Coordinates of C-alpha atoms in Angstrom, one line a residue:
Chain Q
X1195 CA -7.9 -9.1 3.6
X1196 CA -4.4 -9.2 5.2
X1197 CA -4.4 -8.7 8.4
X1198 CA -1.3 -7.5 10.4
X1199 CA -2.3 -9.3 13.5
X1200 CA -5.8 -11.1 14.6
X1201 CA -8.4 -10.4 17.0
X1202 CA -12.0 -11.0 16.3
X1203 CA -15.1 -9.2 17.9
X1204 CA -16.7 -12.7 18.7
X1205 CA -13.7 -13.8 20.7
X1206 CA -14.4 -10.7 22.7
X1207 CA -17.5 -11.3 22.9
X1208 CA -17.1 -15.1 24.2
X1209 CA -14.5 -13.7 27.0
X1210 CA -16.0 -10.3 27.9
X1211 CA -19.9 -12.1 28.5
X1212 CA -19.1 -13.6 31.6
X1213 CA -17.8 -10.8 32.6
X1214 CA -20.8 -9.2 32.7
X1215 CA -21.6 -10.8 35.5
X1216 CA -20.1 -8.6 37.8
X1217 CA -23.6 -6.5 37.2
X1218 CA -25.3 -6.5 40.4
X1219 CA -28.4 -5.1 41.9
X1220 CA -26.6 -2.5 43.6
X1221 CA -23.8 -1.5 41.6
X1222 CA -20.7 0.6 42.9
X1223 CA -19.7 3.9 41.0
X1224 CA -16.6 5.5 39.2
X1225 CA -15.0 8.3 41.1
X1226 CA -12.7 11.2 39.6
X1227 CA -9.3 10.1 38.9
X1228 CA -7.2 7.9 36.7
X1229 CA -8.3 5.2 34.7
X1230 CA -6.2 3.1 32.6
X1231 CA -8.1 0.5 30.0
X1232 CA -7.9 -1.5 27.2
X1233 CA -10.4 -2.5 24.3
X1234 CA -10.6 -3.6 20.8
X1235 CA -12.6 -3.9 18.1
X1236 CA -13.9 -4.2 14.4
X1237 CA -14.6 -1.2 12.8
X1238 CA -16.2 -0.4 9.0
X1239 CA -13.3 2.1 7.7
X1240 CA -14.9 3.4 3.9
X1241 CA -12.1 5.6 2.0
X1242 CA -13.1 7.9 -0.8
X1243 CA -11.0 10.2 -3.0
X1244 CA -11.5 13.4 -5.6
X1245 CA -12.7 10.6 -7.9
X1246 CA -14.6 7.9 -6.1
X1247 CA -17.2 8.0 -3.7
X1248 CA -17.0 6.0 -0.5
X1249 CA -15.9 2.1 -1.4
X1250 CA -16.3 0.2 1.9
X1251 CA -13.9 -1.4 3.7
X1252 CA -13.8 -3.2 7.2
X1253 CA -11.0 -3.3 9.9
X1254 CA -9.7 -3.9 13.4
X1255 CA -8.3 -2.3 16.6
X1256 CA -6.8 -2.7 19.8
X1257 CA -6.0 0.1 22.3
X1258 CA -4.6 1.0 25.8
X1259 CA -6.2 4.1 27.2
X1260 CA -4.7 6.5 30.1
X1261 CA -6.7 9.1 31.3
X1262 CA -7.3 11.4 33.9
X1263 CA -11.0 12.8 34.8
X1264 CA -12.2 15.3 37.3
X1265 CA -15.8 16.2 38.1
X1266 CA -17.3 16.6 34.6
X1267 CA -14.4 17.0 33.0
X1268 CA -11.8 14.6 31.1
X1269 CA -8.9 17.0 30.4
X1270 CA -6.5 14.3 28.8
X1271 CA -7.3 10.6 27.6
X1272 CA -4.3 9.2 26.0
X1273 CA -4.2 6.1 23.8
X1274 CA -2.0 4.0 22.0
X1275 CA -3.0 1.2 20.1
X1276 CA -2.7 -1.1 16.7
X1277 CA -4.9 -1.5 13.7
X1278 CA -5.3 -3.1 10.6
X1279 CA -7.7 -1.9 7.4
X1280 CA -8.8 -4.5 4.8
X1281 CA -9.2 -3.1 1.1
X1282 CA -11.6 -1.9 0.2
X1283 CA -14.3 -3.3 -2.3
X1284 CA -13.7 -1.8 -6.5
X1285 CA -15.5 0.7 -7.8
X1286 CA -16.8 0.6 -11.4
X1287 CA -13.3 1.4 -13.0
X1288 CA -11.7 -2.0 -10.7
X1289 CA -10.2 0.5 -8.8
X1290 CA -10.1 -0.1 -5.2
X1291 CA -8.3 1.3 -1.6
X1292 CA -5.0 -0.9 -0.6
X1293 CA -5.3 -1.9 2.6
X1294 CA -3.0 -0.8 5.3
X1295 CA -2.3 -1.9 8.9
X1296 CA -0.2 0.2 11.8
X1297 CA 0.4 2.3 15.2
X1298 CA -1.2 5.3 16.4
X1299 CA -1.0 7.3 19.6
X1300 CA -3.9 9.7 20.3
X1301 CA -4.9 12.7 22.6
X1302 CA -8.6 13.6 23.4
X1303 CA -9.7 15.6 25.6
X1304 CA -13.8 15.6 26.8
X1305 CA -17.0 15.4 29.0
X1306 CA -17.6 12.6 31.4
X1307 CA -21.9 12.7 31.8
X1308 CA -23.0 10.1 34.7
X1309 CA -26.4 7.9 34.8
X1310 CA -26.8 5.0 37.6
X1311 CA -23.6 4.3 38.2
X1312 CA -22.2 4.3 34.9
X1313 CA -20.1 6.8 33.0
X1314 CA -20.5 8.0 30.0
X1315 CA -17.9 10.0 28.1
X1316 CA -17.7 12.1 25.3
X1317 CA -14.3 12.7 23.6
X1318 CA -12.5 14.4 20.7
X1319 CA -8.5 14.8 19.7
X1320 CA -6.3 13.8 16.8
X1321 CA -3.8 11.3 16.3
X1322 CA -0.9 10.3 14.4
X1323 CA -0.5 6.5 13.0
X1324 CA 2.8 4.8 11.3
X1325 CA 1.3 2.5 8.8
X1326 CA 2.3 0.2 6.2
X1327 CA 0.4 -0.9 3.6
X1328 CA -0.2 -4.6 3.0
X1329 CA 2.2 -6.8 1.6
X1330 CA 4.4 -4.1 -0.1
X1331 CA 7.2 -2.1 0.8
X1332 CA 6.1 1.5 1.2
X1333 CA 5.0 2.9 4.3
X1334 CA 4.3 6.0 5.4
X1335 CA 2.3 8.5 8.2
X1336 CA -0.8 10.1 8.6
X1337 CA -2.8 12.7 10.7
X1338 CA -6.6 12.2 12.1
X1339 CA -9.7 13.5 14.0
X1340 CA -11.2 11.1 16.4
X1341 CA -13.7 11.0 18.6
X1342 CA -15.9 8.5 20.8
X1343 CA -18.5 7.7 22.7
X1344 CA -17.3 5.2 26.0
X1345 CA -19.5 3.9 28.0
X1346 CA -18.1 2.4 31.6
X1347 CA -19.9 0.3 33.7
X1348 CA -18.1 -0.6 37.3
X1349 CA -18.0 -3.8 38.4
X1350 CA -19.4 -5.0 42.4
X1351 CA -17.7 -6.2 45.2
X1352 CA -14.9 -6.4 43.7
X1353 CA -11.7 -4.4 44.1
X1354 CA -7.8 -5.6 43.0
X1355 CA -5.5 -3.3 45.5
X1356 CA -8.5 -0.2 45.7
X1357 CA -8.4 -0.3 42.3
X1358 CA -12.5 -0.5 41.1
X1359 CA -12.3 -2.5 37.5
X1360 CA -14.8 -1.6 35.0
X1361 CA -15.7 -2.8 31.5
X1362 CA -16.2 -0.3 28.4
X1363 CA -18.2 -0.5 25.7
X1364 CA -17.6 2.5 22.9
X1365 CA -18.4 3.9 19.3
X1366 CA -14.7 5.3 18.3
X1367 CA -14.8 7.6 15.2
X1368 CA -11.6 8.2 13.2
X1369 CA -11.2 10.6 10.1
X1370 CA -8.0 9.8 8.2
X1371 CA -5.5 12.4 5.8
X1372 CA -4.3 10.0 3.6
X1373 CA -2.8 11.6 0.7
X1374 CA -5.0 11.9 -2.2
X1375 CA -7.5 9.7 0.0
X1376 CA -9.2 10.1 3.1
X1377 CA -10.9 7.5 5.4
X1378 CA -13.5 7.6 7.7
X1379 CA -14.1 4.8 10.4
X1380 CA -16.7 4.0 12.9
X1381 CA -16.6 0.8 14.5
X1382 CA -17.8 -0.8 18.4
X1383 CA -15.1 -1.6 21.2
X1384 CA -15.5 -3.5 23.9
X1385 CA -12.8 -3.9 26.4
X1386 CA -12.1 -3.7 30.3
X1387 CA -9.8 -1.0 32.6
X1388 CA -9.5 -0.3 36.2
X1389 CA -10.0 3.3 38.2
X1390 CA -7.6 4.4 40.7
X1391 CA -10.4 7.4 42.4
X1392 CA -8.2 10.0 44.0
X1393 CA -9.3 9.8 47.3
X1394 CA -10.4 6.3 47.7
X1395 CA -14.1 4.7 47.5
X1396 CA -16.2 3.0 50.2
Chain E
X746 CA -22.5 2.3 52.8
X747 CA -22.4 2.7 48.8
X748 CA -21.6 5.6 47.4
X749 CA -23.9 7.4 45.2
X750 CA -23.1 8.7 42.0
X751 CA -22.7 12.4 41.8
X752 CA -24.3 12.4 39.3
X753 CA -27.2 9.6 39.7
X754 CA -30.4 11.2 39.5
X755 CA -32.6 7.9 38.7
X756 CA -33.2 5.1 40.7
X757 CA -33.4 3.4 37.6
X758 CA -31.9 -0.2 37.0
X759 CA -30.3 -1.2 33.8
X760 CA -29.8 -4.6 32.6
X761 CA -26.1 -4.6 31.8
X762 CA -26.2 -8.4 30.2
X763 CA -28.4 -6.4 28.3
X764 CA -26.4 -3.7 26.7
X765 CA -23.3 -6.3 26.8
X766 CA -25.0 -8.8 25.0
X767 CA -26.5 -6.0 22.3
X768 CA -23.2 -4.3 22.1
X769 CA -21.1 -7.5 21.1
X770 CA -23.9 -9.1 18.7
X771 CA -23.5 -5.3 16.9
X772 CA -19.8 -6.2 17.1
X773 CA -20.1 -9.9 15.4
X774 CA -23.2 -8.0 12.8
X775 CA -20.2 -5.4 12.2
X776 CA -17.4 -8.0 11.2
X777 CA -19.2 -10.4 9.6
X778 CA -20.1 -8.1 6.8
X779 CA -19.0 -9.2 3.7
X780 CA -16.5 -6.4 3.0
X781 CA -15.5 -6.4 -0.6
X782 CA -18.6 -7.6 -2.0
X783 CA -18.3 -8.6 -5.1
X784 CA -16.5 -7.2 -8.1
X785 CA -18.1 -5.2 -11.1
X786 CA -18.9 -6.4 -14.3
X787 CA -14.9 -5.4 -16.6
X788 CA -15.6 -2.0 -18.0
X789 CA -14.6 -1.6 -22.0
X790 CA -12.6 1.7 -21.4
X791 CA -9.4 0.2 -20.4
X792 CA -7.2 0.8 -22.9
X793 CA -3.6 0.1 -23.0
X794 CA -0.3 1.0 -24.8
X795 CA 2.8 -2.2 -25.0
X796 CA 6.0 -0.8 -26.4
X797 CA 9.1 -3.4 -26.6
X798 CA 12.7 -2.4 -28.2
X799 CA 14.3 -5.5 -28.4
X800 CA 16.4 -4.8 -32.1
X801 CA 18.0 -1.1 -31.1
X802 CA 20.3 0.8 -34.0
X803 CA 24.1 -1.3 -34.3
X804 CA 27.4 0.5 -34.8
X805 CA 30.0 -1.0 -36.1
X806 CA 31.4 -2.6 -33.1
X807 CA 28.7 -2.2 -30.5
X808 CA 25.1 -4.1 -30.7
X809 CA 23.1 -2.9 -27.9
X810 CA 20.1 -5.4 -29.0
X811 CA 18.2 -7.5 -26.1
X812 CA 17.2 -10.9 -26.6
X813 CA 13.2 -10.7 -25.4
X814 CA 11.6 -6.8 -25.2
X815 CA 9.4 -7.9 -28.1
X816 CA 8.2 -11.2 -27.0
X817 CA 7.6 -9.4 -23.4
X818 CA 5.4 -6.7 -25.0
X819 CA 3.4 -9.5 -27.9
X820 CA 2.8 -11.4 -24.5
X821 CA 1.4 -8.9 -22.2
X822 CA -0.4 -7.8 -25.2
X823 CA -2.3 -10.5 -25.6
X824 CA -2.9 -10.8 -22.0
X825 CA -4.3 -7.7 -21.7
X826 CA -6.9 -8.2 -24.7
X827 CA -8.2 -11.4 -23.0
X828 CA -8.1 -9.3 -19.4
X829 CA -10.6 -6.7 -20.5
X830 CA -8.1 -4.3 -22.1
X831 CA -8.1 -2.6 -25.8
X832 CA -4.7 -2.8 -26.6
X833 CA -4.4 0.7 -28.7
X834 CA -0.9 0.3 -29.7
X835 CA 1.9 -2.6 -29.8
X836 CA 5.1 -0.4 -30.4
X837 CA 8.0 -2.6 -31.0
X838 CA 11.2 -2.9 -32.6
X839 CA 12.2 -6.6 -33.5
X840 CA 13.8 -8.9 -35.8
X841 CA 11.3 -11.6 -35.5
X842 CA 9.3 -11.0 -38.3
X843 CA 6.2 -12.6 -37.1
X844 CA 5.4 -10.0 -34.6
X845 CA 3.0 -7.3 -34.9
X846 CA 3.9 -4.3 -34.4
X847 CA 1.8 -0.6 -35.4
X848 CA 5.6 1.2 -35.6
X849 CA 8.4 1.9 -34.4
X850 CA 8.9 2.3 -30.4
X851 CA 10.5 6.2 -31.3
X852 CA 10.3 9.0 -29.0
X853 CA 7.7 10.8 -31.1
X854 CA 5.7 7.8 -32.0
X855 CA 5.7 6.8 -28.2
X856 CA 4.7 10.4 -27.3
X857 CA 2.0 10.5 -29.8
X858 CA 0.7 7.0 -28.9
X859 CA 0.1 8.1 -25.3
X860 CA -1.4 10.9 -26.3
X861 CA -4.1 9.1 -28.2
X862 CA -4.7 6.5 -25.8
X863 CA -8.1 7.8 -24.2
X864 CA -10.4 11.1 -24.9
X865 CA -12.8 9.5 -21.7
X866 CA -11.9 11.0 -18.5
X867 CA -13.6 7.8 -16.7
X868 CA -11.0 5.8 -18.7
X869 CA -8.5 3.6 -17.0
X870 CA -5.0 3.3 -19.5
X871 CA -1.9 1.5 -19.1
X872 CA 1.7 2.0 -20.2
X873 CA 4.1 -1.0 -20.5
X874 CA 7.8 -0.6 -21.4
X875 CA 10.5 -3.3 -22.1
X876 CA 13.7 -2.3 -23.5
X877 CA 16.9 -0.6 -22.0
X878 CA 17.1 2.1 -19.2
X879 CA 20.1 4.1 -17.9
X880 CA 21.1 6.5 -15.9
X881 CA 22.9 9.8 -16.8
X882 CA 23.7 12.3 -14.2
X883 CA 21.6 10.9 -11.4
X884 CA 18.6 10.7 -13.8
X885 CA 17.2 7.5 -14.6
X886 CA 15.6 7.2 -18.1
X887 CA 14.1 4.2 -20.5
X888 CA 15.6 4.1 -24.0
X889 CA 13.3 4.7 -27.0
X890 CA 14.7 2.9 -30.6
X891 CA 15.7 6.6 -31.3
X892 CA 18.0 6.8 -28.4
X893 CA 20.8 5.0 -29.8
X894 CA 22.3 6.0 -33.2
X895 CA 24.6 4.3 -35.7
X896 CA 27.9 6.3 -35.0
X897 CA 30.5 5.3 -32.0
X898 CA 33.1 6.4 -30.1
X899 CA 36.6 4.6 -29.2
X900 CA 38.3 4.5 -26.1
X901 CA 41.3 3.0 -24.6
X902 CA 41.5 1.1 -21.6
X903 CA 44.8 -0.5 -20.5
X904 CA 46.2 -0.5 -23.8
X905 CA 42.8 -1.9 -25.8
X906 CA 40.6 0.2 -28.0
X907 CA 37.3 -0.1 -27.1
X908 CA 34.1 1.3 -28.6
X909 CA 30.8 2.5 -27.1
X910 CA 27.8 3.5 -28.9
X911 CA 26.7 7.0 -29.7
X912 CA 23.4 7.9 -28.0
X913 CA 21.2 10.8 -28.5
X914 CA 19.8 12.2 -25.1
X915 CA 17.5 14.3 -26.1
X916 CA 15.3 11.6 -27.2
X917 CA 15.7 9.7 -23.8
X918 CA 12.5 9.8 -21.8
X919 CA 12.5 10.8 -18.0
X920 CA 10.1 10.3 -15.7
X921 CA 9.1 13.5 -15.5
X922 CA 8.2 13.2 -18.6
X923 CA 6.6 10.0 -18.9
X924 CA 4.4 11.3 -16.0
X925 CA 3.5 14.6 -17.7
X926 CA 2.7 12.5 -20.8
X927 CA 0.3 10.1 -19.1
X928 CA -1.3 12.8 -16.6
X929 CA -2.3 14.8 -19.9
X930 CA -4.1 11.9 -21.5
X931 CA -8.2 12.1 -19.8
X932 CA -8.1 9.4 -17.4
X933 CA -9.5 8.3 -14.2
X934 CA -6.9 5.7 -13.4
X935 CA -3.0 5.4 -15.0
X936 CA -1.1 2.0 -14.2
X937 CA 2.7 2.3 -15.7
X938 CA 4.7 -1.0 -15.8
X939 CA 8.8 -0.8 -16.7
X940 CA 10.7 -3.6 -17.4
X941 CA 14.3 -2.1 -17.8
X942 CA 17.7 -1.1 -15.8
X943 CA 17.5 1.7 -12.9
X944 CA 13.4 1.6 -13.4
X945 CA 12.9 2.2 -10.2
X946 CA 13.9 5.7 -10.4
X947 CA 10.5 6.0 -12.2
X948 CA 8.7 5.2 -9.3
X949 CA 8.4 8.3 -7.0
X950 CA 5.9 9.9 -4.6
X951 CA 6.3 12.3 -1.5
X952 CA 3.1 10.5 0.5
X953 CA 4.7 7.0 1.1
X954 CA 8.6 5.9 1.4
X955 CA 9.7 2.7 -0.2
X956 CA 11.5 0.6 2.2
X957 CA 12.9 -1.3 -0.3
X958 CA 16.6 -0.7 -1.4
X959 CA 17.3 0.7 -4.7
X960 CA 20.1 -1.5 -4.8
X961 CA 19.5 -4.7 -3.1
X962 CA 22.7 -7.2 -3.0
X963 CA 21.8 -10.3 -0.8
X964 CA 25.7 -10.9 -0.3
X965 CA 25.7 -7.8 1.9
X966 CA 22.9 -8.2 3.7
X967 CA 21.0 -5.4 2.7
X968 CA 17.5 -6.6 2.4
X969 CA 14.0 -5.5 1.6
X970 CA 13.2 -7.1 5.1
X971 CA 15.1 -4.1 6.9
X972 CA 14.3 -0.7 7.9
X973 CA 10.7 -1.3 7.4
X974 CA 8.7 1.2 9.8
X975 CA 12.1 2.8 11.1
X976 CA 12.1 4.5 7.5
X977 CA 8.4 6.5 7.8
X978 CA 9.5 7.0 12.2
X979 CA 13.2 9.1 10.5
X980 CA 10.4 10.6 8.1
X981 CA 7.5 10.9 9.8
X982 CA 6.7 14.4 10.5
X983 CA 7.1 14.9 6.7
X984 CA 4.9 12.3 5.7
X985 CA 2.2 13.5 8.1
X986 CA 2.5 16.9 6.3
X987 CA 2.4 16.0 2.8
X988 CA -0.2 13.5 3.7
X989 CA -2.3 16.7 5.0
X990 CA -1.6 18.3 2.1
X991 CA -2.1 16.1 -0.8
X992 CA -5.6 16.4 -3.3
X993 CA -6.7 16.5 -6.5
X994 CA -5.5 13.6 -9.0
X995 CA -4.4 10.1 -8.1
X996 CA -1.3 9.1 -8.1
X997 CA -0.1 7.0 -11.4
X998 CA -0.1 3.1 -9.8
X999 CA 3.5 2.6 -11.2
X1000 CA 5.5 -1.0 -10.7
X1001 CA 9.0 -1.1 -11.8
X1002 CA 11.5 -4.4 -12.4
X1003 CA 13.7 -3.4 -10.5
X1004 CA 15.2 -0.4 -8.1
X1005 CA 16.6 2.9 -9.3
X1006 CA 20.4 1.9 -8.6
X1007 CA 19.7 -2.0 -10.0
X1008 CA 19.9 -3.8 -13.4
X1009 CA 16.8 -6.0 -14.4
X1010 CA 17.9 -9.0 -16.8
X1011 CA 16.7 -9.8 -20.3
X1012 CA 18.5 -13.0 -20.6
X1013 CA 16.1 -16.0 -18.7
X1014 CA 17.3 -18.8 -20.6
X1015 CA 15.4 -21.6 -21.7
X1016 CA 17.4 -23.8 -20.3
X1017 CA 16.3 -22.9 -17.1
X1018 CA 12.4 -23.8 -17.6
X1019 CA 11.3 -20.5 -18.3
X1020 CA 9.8 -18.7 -20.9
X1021 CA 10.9 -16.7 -23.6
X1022 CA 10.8 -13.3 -22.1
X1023 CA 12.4 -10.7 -19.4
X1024 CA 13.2 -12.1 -15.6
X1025 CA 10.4 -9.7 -14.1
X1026 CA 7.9 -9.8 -17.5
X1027 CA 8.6 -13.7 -17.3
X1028 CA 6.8 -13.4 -13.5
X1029 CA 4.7 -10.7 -14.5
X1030 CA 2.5 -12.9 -17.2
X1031 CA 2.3 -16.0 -14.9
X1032 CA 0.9 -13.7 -12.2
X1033 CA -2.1 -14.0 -14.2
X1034 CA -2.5 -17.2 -13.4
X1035 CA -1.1 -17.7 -10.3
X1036 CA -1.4 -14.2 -8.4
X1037 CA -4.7 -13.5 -7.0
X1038 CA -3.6 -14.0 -3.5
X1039 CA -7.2 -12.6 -1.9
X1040 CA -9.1 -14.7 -4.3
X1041 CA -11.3 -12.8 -5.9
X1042 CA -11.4 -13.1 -9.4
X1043 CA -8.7 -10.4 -10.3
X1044 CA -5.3 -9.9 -10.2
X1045 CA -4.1 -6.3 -9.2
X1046 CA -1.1 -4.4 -9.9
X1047 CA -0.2 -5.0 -6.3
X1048 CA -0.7 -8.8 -5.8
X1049 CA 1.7 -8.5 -9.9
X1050 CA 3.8 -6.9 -7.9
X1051 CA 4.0 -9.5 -4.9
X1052 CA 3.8 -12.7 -7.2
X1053 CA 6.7 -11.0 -9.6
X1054 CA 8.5 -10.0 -6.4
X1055 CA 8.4 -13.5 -4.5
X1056 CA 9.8 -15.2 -7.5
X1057 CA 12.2 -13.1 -8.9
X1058 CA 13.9 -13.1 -5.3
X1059 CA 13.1 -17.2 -5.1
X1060 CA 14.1 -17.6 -8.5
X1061 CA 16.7 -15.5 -9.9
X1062 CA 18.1 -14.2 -6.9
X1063 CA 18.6 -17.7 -5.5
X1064 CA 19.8 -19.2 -8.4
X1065 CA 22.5 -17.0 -9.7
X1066 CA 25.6 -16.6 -6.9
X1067 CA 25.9 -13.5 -5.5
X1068 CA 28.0 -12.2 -7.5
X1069 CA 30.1 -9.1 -7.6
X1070 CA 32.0 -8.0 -10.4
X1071 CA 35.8 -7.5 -10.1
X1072 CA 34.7 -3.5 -10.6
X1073 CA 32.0 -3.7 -7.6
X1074 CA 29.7 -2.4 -10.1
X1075 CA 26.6 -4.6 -9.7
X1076 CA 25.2 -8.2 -8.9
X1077 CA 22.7 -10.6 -10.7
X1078 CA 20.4 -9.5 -7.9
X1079 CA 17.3 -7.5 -8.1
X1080 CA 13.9 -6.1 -7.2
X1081 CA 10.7 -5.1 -8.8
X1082 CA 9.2 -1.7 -6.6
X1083 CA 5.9 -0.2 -6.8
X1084 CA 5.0 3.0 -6.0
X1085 CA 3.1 4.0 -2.6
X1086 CA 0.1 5.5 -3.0
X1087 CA -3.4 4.5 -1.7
X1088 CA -4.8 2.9 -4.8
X1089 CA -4.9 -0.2 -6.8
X1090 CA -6.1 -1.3 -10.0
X1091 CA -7.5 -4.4 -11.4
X1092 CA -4.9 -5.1 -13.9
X1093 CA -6.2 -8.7 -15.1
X1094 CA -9.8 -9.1 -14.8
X1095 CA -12.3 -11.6 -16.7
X1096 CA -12.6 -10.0 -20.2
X1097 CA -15.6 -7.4 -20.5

């Protein structure tokens, strides 16, 4: 699989696990405002046509997030982000998916559910990726439905200018218009952000 | 004083180690699956149609015969048979008299030949043309034995008589054609494979834009390496529509020698180290060999493409000088293209 850039789950992992040290007995909470993040991860991205079923395929992402929450409510999260699709295993007629690697921005909007002092948010919008496929010379655009599940967990005793970091785990869900093809990806992120709470936090 | 939650209605504790360390081995369990898995066993109904015009109809003062169209299609030919594929047909004009051929590469007998080449709508069949293409009009077409006829036609040109040969259009093939053709034959999968002039006006598509020029001249800087990206941003809303829009059949996997305002050469020479066939065919064959760039037992039109692109750019680009002719008509510089859509097919595989 050609890869348009690397990043591996594991290495996550490896960095993110101390990290999760910041859990503490009594942890501090989210308020409503802005929180800006980023994440990444590997996702399994199938693609199936008119005349195959779903071949599998694997891939990865990274992604800044923006977004804006109040009370229960997440009326905008905006991402943008990179990703890259492996091809995807043959069929009985050696046909296969090409893989394909690119940009997307995306807009959800959603529901932001609290338990402890962790978040967790629900979210659906659409986005629009430039993409090229791998190792050729035709590119193109696409349309797609996402959606995720993001779970936030705020760090303790910690703070970097009022700003309360946090780190995300999610389940992002992506259903691609490719031409003739569509794709359908669900994969794990794991990544880190910071909340600005209108307001302040004690 | 910490603030509660709004929402907190537990005094529950969760271990968040805990849902770290399950998240991220989920993560590693996720990306460490084998992804490909491994290749099925050749299936018998790939079937495939070679057509070379290398001897083409002389007038008296114009021979418009090519030096390798039938060694390209013998070659591939027998490729193909020891890659899994029933070659149906071998249409091919020559004057080597120790090459098989079924008939004459004619507009009817190529029309009739794809029309025969599968009755099994879970087939996969394959088109390969050698031979002369051209352009009339804006329309790019490939040149069937019929095309040319005997007669010719004198002109003058500062004060010298020259001749050119009498063609007969109607028996040129289009792609339109070509494409009607192959997507009336049952089929799951069509690969089509041109090795003439201006054959990249045969590759087309409305889901995918091909970055690379369709007349690329290293001299003036015009290289596939540009515009990539910046071409589907200037056409990206219309992409994203006809991307929406798009269903039904796949598209034919088409690969091309060269672009739709380019010649592709016949004339390798042995002198250079390289086989008896077409600049592109020449790379096409060894791709075989030397173009599974993933590793995994087959070659695919796409890593053809890549292998026959690399080299051809490496090899024949490199070596000749840029050169333009005194008319600015054209270099020695070329590039294979493929077509864009999502698919790819196993063209050499371990014989079924």
């Amino acid at each position: 699989m050609k890869r348009g850039f690397k990043l591996s789950a594991a290495i996550i992992f490896l960095v993110l696990l101390p990290l999760a040290s910041w859990a503490s007995p009594e942890p501090r909470t989210l308020a409503p405002g802005i929180r800006a993040d980023f994440s990444g991860g590997a996702h399994i991205a199938p693609s199936y046509d008119d005349q195959t079923l779903l071949l599998p395929a694997g891939g990865e992402a990274v992604s800044l997030g923006l977004e804006y929450s109040f009370l229960h409510w997440i009326p905008l999260r905006a991402e943008i982000g990179a990703f890259t699709i492996g091809s995807s295993s043959y069929d009985e007629s050696l046909f296969k998916f090409r893989a394909f690697w690119g940009y997307r921005i995306a807009a959800m909007t959603g529901l932001r559910f609290g338990f402890g002092s962790s978040e967790l948010d629900i979210l659906a919008g659409a986005a629009l990726s430039a993409s090229r496929f791998s190792g050729l010379d035709q590119v193109t655009a696409f349309a797609s439905a996402v959606g995720a599940l993001r779970l936030k967990v705020p760090s303790s005793g910690m703070t970097i200018k009022g700003a309360l970091p946090f780190m995300t785990a999610a389940i992002p869900f992506e259903y691609m218009f490719r031409g003739t093809a569509r794709t359908v990806s669900a994969g794990i992120d794991l990544g880190f952000g910071l909340a600005l709470p209108v307001g302040g936090q004690r | 004083m910490t603030r509660k939650h709004p929402f907190n209605s537990s005094n529950s504790r969760i271990s968040i180690p805990s849902i770290f360390a399950s998240v991220a081995l989920l993560s590693i369990a996720l990306f460490s699956c084998s992804l490909s898995g491994l290749a099925p066993k050749t299936p018998a109904n790939r079937y495939a149609l070679v057509i070379g015009v290398q001897d083409y109809p002389n007038s008296a003062h114009v021979d418009n015969d090519l030096s390798y169209p039938d060694d390209d299609a013998s070659d591939l030919a027998t490729l193909l048979a020891s890659s899994g594929w029933t070659v149906k047909k071998q249409l091919i004009s020559t004057s080597d008299g120790s090459i098989a051929t079924d008939g004459s590469p004619t507009y009817a007998n190529i029309k009739a030949a794809i029309d025969s080449l599968s009755t099994d709508d879970s087939a996969t069949i394959l088109v390969y043309y050698s031979g002369h293409g051209s352009t009339d009009n804006g329309t790019p077409y490939i040149i069937p034995y019929d095309g040319l006829t005997t007669t010719e036609t004198p002109y003058s040109y500062y004060g010298q008589t020259y001749y050119y040969q009498n063609d007969d259009l109607a028996k040129w093939i289009t792609p339109a054609t070509l494409r009607s053709w192959m997507e009336a034959v049952p089929a799951k999968n069509r690969v089509l494979i041109l090795d003439s002039c201006y054959s990249g006006g045969f590759i087309t598509g409305a889901n995918a834009v091909d970055t690379a020029p369709d007349d690329y001249c290293q001299k003036y800087g015009t290289t596939a390496d540009t515009a990539i990206l910046l071409a589907a941003l200037s056409n990206f809303n219309t992409l994203v529509a006809n991307n929406l829009a798009a269903q039904g059949t796949r598209d034919i996997v088409a690969l091309s020698a060269a672009g739709s305002g380019e010649v592709s050469w016949d004339d390798l020479g042995v002198s250079n180290g390289r086989s008896n066939n077409g600049v592109f065919t020449n790379y096409l064959l060894k791709a075989a060999e030397s173009g599974d760039v993933d590793s995994d037992g087959y070659v695919t039109v796409a890593e053809a493409y890549s292998y026959a692109k690399k080299n051809v750019k490496a090899n024949w680009n490199a070596d000749f000088w840029n050169y333009i002719d005194a008319y600015g008509d054209y270099s020695f510089d070329f590039l294979p293209h493929i077509s864009g859509g999502t698919g790819d097919i196993a063209l050499y595989a371990p014989g079924g």
